[in-house]
PDB file of C-alpha atoms in Angstrom:
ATOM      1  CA  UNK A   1     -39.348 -31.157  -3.328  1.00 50.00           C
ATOM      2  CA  UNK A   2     -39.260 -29.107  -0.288  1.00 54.00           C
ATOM      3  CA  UNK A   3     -37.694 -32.303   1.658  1.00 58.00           C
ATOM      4  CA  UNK A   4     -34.602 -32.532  -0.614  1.00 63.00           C
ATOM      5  CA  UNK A   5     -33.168 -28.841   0.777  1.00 58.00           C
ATOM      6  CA  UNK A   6     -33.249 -29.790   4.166  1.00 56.00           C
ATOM      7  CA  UNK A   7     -30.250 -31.686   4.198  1.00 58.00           C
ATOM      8  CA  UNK A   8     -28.444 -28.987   2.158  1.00 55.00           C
ATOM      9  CA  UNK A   9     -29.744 -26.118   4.591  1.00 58.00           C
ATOM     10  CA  UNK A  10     -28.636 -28.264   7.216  1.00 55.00           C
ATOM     11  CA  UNK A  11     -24.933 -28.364   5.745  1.00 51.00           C
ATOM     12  CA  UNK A  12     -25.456 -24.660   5.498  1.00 52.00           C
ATOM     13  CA  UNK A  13     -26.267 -23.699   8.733  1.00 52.00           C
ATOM     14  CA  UNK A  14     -23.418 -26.044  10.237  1.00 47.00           C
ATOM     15  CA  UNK A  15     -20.522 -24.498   8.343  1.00 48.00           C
ATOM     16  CA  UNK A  16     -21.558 -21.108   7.653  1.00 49.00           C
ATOM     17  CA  UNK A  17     -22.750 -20.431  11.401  1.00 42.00           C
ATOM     18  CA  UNK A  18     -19.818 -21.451  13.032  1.00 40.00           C
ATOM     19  CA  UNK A  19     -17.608 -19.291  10.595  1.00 44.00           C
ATOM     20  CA  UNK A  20     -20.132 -16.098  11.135  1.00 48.00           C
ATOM     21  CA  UNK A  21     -19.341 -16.418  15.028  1.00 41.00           C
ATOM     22  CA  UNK A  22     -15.713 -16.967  14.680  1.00 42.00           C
ATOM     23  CA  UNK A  23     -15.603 -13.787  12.718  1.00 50.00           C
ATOM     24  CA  UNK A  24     -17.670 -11.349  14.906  1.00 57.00           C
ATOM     25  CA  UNK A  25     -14.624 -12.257  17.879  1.00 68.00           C
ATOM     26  CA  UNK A  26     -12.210 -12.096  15.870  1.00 86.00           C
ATOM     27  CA  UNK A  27     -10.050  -9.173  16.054  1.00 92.00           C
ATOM     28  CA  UNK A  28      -9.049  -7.010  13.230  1.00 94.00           C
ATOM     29  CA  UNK A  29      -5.334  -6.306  12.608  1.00 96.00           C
ATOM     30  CA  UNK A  30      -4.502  -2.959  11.564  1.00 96.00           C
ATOM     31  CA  UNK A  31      -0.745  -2.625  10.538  1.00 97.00           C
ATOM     32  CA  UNK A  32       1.159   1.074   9.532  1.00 97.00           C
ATOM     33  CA  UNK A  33       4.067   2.857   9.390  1.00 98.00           C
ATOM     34  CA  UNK A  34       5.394   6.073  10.758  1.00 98.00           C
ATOM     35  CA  UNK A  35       8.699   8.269   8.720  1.00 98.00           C
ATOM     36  CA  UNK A  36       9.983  11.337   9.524  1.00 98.00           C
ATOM     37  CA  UNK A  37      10.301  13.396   6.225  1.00 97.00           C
ATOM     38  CA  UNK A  38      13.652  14.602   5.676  1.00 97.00           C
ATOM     39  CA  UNK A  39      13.220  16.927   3.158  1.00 96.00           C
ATOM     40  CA  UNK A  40       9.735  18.390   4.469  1.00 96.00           C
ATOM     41  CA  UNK A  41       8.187  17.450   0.840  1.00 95.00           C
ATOM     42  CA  UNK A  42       5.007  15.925   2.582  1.00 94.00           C
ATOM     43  CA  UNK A  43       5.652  12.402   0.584  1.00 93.00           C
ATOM     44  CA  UNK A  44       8.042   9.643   1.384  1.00 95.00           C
ATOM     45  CA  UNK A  45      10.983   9.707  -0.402  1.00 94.00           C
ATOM     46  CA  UNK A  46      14.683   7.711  -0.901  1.00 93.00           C
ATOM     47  CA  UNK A  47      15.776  10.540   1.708  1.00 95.00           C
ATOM     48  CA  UNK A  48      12.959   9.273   4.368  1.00 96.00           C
ATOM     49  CA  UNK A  49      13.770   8.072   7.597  1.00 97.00           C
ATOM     50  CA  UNK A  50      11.695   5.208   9.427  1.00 98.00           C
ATOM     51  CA  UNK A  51      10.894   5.886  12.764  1.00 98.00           C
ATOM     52  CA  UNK A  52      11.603   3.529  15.605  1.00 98.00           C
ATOM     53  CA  UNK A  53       9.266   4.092  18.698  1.00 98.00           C
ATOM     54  CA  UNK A  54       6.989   6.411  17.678  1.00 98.00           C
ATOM     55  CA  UNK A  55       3.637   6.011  19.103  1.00 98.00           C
ATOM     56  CA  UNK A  56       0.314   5.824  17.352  1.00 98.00           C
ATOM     57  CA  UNK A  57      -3.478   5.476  18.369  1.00 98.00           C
ATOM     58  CA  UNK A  58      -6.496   4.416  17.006  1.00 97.00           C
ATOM     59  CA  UNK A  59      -9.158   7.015  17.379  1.00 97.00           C
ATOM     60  CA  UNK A  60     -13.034   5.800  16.606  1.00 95.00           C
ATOM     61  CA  UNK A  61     -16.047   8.917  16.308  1.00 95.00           C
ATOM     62  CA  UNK A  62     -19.332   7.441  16.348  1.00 91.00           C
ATOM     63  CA  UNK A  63     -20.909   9.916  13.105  1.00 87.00           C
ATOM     64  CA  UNK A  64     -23.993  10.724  15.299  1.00 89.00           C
ATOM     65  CA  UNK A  65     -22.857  11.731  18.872  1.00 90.00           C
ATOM     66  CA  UNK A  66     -19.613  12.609  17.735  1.00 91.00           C
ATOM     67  CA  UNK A  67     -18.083  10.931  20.434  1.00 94.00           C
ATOM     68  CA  UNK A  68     -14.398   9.721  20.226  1.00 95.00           C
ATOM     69  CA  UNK A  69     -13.025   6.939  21.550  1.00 94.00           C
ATOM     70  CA  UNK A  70      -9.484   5.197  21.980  1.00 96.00           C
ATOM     71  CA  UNK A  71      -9.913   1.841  20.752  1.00 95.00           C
ATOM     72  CA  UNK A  72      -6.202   0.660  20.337  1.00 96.00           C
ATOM     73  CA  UNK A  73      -2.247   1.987  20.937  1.00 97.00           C
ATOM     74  CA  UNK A  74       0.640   1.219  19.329  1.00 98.00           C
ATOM     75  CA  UNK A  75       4.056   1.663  19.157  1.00 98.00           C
ATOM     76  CA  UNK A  76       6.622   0.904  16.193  1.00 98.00           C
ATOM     77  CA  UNK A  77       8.954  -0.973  15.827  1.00 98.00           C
ATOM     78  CA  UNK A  78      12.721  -0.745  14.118  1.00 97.00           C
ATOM     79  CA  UNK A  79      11.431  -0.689  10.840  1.00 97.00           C
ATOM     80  CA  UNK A  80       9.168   1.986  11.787  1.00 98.00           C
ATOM     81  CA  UNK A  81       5.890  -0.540  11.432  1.00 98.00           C
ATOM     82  CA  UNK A  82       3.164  -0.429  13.903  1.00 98.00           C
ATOM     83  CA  UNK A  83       0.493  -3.608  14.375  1.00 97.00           C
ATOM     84  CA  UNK A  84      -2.312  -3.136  17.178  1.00 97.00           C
ATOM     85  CA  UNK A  85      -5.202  -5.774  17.080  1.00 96.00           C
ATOM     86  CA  UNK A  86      -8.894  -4.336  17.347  1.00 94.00           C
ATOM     87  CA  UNK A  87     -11.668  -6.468  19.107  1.00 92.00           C
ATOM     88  CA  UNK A  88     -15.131  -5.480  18.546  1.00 89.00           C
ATOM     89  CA  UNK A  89     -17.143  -4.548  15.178  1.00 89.00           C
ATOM     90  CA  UNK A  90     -17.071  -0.183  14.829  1.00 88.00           C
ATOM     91  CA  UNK A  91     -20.106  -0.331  12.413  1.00 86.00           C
ATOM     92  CA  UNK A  92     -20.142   2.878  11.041  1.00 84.00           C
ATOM     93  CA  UNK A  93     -18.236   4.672  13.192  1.00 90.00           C
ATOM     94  CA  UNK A  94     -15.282   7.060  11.535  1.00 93.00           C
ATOM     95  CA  UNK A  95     -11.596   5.582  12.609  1.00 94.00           C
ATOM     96  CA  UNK A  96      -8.119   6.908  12.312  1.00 96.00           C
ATOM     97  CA  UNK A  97      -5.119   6.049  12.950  1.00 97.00           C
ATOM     98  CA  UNK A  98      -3.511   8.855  14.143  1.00 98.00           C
ATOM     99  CA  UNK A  99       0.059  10.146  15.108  1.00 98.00           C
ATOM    100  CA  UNK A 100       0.916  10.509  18.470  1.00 98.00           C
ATOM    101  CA  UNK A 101       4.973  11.055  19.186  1.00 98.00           C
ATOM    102  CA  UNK A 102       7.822  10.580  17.617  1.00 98.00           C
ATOM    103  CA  UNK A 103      10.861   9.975  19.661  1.00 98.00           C
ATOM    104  CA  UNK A 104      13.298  10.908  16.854  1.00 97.00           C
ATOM    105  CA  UNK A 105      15.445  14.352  17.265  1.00 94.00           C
ATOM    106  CA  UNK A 106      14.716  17.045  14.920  1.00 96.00           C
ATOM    107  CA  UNK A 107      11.618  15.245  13.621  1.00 97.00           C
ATOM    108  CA  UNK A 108       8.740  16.229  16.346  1.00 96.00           C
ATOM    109  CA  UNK A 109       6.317  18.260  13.959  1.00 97.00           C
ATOM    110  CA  UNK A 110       3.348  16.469  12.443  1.00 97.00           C
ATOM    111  CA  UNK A 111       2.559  16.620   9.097  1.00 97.00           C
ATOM    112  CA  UNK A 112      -0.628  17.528   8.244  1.00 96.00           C
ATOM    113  CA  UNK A 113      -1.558  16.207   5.867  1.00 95.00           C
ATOM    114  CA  UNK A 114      -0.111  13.066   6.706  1.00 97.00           C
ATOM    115  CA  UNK A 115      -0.979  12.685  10.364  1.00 97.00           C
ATOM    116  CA  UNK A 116      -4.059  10.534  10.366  1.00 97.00           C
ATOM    117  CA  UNK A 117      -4.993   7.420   8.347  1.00 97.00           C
ATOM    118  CA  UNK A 118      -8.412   6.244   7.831  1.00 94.00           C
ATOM    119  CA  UNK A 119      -8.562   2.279   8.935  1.00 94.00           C
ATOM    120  CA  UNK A 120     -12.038   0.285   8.116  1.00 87.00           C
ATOM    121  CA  UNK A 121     -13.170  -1.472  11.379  1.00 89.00           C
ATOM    122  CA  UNK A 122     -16.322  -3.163  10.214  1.00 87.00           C
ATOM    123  CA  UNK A 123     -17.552  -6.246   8.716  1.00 82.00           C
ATOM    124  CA  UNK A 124     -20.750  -4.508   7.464  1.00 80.00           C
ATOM    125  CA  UNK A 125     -18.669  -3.542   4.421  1.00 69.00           C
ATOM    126  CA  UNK A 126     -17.918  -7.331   2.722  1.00 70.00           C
ATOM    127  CA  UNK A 127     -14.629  -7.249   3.566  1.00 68.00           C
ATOM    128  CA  UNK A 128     -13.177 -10.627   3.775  1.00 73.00           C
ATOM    129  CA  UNK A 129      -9.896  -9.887   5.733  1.00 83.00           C
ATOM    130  CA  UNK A 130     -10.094  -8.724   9.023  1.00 88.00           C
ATOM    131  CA  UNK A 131      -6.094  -7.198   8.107  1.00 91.00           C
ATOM    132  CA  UNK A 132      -6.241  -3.826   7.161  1.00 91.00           C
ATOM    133  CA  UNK A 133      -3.253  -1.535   6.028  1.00 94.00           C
ATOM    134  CA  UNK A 134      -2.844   2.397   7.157  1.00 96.00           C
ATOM    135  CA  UNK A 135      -1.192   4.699   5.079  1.00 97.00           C
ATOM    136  CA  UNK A 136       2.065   5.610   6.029  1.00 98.00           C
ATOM    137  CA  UNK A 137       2.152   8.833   8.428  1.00 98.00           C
ATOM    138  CA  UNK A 138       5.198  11.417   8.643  1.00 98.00           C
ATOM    139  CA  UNK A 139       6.741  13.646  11.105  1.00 98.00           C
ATOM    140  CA  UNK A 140       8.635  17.041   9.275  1.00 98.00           C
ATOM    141  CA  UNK A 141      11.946  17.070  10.105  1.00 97.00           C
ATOM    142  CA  UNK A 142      13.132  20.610  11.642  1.00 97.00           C
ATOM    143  CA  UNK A 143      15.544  21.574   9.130  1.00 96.00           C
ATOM    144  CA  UNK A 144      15.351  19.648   5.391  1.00 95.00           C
ATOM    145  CA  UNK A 145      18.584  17.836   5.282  1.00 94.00           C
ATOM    146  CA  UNK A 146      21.584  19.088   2.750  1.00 93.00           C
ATOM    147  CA  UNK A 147      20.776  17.966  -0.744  1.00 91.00           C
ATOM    148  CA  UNK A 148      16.900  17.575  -0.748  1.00 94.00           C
ATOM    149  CA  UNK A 149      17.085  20.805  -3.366  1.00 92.00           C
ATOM    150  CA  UNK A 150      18.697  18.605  -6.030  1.00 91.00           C
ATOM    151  CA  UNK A 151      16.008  15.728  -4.847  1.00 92.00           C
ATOM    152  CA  UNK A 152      13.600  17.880  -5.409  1.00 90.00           C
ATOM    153  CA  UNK A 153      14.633  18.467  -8.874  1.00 89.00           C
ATOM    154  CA  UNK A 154      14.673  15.002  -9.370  1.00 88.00           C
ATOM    155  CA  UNK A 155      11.309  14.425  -8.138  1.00 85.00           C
ATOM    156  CA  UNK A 156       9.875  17.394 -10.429  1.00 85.00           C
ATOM    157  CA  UNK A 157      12.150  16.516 -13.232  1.00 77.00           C
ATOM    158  CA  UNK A 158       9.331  14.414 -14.981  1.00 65.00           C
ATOM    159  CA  UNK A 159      11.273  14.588 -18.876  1.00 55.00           C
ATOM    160  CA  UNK A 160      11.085  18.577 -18.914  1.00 55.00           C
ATOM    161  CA  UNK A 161      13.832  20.225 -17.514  1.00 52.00           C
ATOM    162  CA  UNK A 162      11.709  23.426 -17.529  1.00 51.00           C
ATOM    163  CA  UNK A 163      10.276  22.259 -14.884  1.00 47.00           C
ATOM    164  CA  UNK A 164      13.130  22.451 -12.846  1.00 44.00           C
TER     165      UNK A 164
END
């Protein structure tokens, strides 16, 4: 009985090994994008601008020295998407991707709330892919543009014009 799974274990460990291996060196992909908010809202809207050149880093903190490291930089492109490519496995380490400039006039400030991005850098988790999306992050514009008030009201309309 025992003799019969040999030959299966043996199919095992010659296609699952190989893939294991390939996976630990593989990098993972982490792709974002970076807007400047137009209306200051602290969302993307139809009003939001894409930012073209605005750079962004990856930031791991190991969660028991509390020691941060720059594992990646990246800069976007005309669409205002970022890639960067990750080597090495961060375990359980706590990473961001977090905003770094924007080259855009009148759209410097960082929005708090949407300056960072959590990205998973670990195989540990079952995750299959080693691509991983950011949420978008924004830059406030210095002044809201003219007519954001009436896209507010569109945006809060929801059916009740009390609300308004």
């Amino acid at each position: 009985m025992a003799r019969s799974f040999v030959p299966l274990i043996t199919v095992l460990c010659v296609t699952l090994l190989p893939l294991a291996a390939m996976a630990v060196g593989t990098p993972f992909h982490i792709e974002g994008c970076v807007y400047c908010d137009t209306c200051r809202f602290g969302f993307e809207t139809i009003a939001t601008k894409y930012i073209s050149g605005a750079r962004v880093k990856i930031v791991c903190k190991d969660r028991v020295t509390l020691k941060s490291e720059v594992v990646g930089k990246a800069v976007t492109g005309p669409d205002g998407r970022y890639k960067v490519a990750i080597k090495g496995d961060r375990q359980d380490q706590q990473c961001l991707a977090e905003l770094v400039h924007s080259p855009m006039s009148r759209c410097h400030e960082a929005d708090p709330g949407r300056s960072t991005a959590t990205v998973i850098l670990t195989r540990s988790n079952g995750a299959a892919s080693t691509r991983h999306y950011a949420n978008a992050m924004g830059f406030f514009r210095d002044q809201p543009l003219r007519g954001c008030a009436s896209l507010r009201k569109l945006y809060l309309a929801d059916g009740d014009e009390r609300a308004i």
